[in-house]
GROMACS .gro file of C-alpha atoms in nm:
model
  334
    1UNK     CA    1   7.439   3.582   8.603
    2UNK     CA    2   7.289   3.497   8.957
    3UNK     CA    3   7.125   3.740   9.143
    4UNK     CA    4   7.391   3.764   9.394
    5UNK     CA    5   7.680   3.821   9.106
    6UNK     CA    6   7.458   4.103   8.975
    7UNK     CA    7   7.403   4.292   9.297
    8UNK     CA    8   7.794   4.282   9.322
    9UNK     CA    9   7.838   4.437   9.011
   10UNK     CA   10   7.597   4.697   9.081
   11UNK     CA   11   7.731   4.762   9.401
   12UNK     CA   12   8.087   4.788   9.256
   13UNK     CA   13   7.955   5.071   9.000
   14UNK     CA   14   7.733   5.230   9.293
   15UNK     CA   15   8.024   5.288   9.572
   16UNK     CA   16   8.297   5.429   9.375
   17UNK     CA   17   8.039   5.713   9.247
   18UNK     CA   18   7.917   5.753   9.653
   19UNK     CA   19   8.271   5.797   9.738
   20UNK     CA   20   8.345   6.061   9.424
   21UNK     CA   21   8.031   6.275   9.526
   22UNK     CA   22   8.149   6.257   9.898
   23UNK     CA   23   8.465   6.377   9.843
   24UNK     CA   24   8.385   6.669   9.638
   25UNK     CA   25   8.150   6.801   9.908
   26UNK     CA   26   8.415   6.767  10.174
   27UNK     CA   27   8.601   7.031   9.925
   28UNK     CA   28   8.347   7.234   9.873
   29UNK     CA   29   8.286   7.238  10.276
   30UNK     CA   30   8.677   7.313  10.322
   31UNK     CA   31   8.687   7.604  10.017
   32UNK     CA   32   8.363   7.712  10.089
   33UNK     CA   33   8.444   7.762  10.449
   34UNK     CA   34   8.819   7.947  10.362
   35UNK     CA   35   8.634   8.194  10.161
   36UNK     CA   36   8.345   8.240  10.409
   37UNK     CA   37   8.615   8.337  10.721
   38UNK     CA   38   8.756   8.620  10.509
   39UNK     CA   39   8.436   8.771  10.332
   40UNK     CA   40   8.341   8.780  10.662
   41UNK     CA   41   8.579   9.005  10.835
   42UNK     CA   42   8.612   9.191  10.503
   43UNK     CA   43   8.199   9.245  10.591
   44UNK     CA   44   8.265   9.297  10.977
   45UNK     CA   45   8.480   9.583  10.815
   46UNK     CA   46   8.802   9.428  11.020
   47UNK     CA   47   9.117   9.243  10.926
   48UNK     CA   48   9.160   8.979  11.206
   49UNK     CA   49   9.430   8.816  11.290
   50UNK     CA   50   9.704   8.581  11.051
   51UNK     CA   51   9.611   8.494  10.758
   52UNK     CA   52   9.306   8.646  10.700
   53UNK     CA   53   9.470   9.007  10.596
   54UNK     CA   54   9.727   8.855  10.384
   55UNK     CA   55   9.412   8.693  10.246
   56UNK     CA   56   9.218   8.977  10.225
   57UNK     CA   57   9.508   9.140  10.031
   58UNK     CA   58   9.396   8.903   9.750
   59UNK     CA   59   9.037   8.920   9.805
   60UNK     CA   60   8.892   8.916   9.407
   61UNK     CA   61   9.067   8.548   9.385
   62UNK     CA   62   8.829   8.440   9.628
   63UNK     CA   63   8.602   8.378   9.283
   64UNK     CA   64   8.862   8.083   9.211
   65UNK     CA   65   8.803   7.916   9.513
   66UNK     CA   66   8.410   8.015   9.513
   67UNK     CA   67   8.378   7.838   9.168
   68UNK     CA   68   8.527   7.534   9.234
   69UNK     CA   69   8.290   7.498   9.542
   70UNK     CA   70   7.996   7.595   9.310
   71UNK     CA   71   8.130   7.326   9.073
   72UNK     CA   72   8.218   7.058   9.379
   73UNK     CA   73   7.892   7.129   9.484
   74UNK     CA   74   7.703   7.059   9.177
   75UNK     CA   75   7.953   6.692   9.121
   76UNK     CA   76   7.810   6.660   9.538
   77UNK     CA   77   7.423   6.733   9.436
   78UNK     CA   78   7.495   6.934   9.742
   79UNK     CA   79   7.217   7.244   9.663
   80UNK     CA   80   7.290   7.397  10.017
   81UNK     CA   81   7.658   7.401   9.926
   82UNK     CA   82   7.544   7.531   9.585
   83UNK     CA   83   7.395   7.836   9.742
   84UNK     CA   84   7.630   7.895   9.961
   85UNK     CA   85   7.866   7.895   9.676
   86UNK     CA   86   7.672   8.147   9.508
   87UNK     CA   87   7.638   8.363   9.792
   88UNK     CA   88   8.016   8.364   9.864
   89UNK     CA   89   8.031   8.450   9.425
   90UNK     CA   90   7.801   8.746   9.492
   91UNK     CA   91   7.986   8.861   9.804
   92UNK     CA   92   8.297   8.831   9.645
   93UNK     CA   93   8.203   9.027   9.361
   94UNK     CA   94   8.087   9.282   9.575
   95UNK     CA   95   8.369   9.367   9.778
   96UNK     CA   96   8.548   9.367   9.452
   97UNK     CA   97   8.417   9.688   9.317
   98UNK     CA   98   8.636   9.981   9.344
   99UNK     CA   99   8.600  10.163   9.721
  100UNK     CA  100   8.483  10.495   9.727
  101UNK     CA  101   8.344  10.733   9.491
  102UNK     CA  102   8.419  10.760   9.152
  103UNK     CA  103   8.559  11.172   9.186
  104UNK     CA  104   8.729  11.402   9.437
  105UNK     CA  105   8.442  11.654   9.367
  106UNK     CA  106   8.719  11.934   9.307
  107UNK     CA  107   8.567  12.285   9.267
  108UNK     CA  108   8.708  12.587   9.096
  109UNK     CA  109   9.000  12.730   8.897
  110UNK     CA  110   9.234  12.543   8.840
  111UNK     CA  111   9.587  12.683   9.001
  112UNK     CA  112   9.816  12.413   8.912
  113UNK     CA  113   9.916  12.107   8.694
  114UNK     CA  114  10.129  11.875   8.867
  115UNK     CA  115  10.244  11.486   8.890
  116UNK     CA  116  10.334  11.320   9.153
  117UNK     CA  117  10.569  10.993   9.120
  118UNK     CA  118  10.589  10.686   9.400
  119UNK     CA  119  10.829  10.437   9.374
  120UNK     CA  120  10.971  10.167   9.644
  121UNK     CA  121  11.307  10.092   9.538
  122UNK     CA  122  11.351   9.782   9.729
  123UNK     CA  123  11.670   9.839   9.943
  124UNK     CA  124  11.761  10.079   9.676
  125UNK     CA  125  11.776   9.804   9.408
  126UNK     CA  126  11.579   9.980   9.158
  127UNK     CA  127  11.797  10.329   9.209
  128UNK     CA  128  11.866  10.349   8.859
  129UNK     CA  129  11.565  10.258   8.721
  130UNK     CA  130  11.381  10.496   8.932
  131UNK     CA  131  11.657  10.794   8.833
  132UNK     CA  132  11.605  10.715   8.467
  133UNK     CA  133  11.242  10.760   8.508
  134UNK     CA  134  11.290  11.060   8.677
  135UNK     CA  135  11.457  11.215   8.367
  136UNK     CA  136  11.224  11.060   8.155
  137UNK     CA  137  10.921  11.157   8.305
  138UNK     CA  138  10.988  11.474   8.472
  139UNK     CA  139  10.755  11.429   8.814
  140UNK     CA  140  10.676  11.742   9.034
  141UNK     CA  141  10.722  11.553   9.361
  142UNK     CA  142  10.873  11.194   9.390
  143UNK     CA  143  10.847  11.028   9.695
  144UNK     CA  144  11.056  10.711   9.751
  145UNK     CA  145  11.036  10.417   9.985
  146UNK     CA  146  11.350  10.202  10.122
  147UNK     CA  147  11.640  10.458   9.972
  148UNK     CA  148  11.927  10.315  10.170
  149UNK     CA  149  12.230  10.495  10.176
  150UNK     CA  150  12.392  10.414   9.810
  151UNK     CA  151  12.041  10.517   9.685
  152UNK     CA  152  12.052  10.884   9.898
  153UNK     CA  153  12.379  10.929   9.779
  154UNK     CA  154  12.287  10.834   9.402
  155UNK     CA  155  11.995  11.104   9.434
  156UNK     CA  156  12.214  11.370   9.556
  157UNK     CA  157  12.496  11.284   9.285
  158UNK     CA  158  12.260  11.195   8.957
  159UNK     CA  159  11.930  11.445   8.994
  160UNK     CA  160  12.085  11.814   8.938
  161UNK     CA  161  11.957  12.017   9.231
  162UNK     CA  162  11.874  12.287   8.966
  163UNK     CA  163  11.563  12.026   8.881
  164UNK     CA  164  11.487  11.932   9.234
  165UNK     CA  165  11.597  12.193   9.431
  166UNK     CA  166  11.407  12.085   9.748
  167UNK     CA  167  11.427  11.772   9.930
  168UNK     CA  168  11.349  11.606  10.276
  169UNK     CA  169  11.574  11.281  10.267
  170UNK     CA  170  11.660  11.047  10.553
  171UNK     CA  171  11.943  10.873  10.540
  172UNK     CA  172  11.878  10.533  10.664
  173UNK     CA  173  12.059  10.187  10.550
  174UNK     CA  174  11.842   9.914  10.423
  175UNK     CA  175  11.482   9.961  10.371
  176UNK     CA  176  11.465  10.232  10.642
  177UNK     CA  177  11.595  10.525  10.461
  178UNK     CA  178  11.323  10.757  10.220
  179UNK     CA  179  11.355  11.042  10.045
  180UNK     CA  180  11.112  11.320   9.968
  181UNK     CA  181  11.229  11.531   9.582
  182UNK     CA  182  11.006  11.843   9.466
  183UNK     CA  183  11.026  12.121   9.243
  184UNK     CA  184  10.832  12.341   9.514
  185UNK     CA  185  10.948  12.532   9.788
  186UNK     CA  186  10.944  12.273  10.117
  187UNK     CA  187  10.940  12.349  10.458
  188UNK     CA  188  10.927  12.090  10.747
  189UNK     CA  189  10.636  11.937  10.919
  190UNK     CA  190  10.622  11.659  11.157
  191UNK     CA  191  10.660  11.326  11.045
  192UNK     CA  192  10.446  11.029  11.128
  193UNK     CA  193  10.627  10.788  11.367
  194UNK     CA  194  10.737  10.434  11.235
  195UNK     CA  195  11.024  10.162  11.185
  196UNK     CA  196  11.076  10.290  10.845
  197UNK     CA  197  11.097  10.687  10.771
  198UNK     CA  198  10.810  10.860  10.676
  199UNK     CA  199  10.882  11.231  10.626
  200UNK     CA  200  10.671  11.497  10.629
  201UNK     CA  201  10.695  11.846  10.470
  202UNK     CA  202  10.475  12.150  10.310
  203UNK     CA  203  10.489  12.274   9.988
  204UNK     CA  204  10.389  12.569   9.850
  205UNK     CA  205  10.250  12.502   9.513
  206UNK     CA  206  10.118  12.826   9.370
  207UNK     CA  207  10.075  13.020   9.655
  208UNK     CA  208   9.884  12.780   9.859
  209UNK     CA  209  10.000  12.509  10.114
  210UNK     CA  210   9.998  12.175  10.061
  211UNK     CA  211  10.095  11.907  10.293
  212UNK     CA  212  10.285  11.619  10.181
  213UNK     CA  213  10.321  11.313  10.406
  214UNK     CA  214  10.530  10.947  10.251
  215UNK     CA  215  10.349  10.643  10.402
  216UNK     CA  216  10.581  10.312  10.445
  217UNK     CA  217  10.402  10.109  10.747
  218UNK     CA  218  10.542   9.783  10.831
  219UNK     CA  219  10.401   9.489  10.644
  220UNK     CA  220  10.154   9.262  10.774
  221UNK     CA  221  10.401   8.948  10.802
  222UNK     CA  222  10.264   8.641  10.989
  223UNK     CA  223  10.359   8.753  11.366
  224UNK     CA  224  10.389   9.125  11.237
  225UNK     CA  225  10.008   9.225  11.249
  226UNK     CA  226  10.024   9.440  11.515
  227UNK     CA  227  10.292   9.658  11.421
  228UNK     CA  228  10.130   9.657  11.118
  229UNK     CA  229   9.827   9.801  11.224
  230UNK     CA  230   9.950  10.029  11.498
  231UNK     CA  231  10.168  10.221  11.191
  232UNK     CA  232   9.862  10.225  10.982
  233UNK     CA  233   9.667  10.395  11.269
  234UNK     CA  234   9.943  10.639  11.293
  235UNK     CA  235   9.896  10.696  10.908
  236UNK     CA  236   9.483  10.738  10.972
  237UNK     CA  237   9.525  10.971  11.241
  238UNK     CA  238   9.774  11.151  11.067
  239UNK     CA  239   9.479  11.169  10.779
  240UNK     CA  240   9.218  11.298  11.037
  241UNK     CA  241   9.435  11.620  11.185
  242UNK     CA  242   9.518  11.693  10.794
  243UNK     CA  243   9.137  11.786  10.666
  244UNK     CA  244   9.228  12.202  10.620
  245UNK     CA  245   9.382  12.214  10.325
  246UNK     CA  246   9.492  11.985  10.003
  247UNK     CA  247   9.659  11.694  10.099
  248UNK     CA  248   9.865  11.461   9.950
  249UNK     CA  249   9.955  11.126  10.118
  250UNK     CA  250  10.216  10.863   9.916
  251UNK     CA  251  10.406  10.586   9.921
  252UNK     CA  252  10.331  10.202  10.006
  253UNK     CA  253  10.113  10.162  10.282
  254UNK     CA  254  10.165   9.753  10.262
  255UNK     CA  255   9.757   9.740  10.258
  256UNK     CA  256   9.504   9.759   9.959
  257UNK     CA  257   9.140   9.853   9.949
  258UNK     CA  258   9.067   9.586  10.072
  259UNK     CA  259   9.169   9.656  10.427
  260UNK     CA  260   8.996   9.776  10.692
  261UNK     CA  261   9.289   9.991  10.782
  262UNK     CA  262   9.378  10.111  10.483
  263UNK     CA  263   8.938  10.191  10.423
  264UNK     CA  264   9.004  10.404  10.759
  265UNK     CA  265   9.275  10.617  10.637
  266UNK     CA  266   9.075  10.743  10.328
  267UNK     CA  267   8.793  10.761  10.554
  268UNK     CA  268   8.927  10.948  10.867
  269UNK     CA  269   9.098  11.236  10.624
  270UNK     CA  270   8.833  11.216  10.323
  271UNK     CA  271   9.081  11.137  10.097
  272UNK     CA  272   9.057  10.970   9.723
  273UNK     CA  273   9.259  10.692   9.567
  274UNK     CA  274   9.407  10.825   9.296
  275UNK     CA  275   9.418  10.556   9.082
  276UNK     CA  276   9.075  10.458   9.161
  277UNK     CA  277   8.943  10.786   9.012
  278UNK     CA  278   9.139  10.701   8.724
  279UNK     CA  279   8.973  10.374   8.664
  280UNK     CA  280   9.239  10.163   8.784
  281UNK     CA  281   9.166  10.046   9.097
  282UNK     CA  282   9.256   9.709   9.052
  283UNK     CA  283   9.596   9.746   8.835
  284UNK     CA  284   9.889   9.556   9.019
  285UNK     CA  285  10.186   9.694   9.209
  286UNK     CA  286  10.348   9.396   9.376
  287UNK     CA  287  10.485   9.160   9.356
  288UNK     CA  288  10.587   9.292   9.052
  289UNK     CA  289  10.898   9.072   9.024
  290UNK     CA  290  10.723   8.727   8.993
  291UNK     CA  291  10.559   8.562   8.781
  292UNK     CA  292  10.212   8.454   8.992
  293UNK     CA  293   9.887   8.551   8.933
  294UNK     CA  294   9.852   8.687   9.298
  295UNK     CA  295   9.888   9.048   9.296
  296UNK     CA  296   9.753   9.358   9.505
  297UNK     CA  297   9.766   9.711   9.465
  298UNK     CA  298   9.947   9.834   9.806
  299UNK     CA  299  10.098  10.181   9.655
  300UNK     CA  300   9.894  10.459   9.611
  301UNK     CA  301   9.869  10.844   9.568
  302UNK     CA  302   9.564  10.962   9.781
  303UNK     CA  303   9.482  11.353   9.773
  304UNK     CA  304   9.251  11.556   9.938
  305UNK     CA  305   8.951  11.677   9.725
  306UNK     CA  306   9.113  12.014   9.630
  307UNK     CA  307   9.273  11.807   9.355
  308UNK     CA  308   9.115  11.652   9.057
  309UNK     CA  309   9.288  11.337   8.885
  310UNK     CA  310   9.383  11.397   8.522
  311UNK     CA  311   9.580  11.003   8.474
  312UNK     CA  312   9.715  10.730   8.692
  313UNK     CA  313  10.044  10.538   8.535
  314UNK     CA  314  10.212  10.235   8.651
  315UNK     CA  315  10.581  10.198   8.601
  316UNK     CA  316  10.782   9.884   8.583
  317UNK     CA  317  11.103   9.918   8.697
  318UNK     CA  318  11.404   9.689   8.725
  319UNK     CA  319  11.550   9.574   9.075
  320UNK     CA  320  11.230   9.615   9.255
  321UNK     CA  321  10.909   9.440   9.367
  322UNK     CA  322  10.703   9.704   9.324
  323UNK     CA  323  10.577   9.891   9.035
  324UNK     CA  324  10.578  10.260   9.028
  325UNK     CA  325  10.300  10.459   9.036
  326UNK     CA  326  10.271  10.801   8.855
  327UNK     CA  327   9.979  11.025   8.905
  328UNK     CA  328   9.860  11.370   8.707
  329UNK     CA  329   9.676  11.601   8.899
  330UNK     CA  330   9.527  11.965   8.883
  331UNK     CA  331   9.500  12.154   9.209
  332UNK     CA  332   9.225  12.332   9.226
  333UNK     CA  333   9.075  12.691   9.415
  334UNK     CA  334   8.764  12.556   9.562
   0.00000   0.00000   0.00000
């Protein structure tokens, strides 16, 4: 073979590898720079603007994208890209754990057992799932998210008022409506302001107060932030004015941990996740109706630290996207 045949053949093995290597760092520059926007608003403590809170929403399947780059890297021999990767891994990772501490710190005797039962019915599509779990489970207080009219109507008819002889419902048609079922005594209290209801009221659950406040802020759609935010500012300052007694706040609040507006709402009223003191911070509760491996927890139970959290339960019911979330709790004199 002549020298000039040979450096052709060499050549022809050397470029295609060249090429290979170059185009796995340009993905591991393009995933490695995705992941890096949203860890770092998530570590400005923000949400920014489209799509970086539906994003963030999703934030422990940043590792997918994180190991690819790692791996993209390695194919590259890129070892700056390598450690990046690993520092967007260990970042990742990080903002994973669960957020806040791991009990309310409840104090005293205990005055009463109680469980508390969320559920969005999706435009009342999951009305008779929810009622059946109702019966089933027997829940203290049940608030409910996007009761339209058929689903008011099926409350009033189907739940004896002998169980649930107090109620706060708004009667709104599509996902507007919500309703508000307890066992205790009610009386009213303000609600907080948004598109979709959010009653308030106060129950008296063995001789003491408690205020009970549903939480359904608008979603944060592409071209929807805004709202989004303003409702879930609402929701935070309704948190902060509520710090004198035990306090329970339900519902879906469209936002998971991992938002810096849903962070401020536990913050601003020192409230607890309920189902992160139960160990399940992480557990799934939509979309709950498709089959995808990207899921958030945007439901939640939080209470004040008068109560201490006995078990967290999620509930699958039919006609809905979200999963229902049943709580146990103990209220305590502290």
């Amino acid at each position: 073979m002549s020298s000039s045949a040979a450096r052709a053949a060499v050549g022809g093995g050397v470029r295609p590898r060249g090429r290979g290597r170059a185009a796995a760092g340009g993905c591991a520059v393009l995933a490695l720079s995705c992941t890096t926007l949203v860890l770092g608003f998530r570590a400005a403590d923000a949400d920014g603007p489209t799509p970086v809170p539906q994003a963030l929403a999703f934030l422990p399947w940043l590792l997918v994208p994180g190991g690819a780059a790692l791996a993209l890297a390695g194919i590259a021999r890129w070892r700056t890209g390598m450690v990046w990767a690993a520092v967007v891994l260990a970042a990742t990772g990080w903002y994973a754990r669960p957020y806040g501490p791991a009990t309310t710190g409840a104090r005293g005797p205990v005055l009463a057992e109680l469980s508390v039962l969320t559920s969005n019915v999706e435009f009342g599509g999951a009305t008779d799932a929810l009622i059946g779990a109702v019966r089933r489970e027997r829940p203290d207080l049940v608030f409910v998210q996007e009761c339209d009219l058929l689903c008011a109507d099926a409350l009033a008819a189907r739940i004896p008022e002998a169980e649930y002889p107090h109620r706060d419902v708004v009667r709104l048609d599509g996902s507007l409506g919500s309703a508000l079922l307890s066992r205790y005594p009610l009386r009213p209290a303000e609600a907080v302001d948004g598109v979709m209801a959010m009653p308030g009221s106060v129950a008296t659950v063995a001789g003491k107060d408690v205020r009970l406040q549903l939480a359904h802020p608008l979603p944060p759609v592409p071209g929807g932030v805004s709202g989004w935010r303003e409702e879930l500012g609402r929701i935070r300052d309704f948190a902060a004015g509520a710090k004198d007694g035990p306090v329970l706040l339900a519902g879906d609040f469209n936002a998971s941990q991992d938002h810096a507006a849903f962070r401020e709402v536990l913050d601003a009223g020192a409230l607890h996740d309920s189902a992160r003191i139960a160990g399940k911070s992480r557990t799934h509760t939509w979309p709950a109706d498709r089959r995808t491996p990207l899921r958030t927890q945007i439901d939640h139970v939080l209470v004040s630290a008068d109560f201490s959290v006995r078990s967290a339960r999620f509930l699958d019911l039919s006609g809905t996207d979200h999963r229902a979330l049943l709580v146990s709790l103990a209220l305590h004199d502290g």
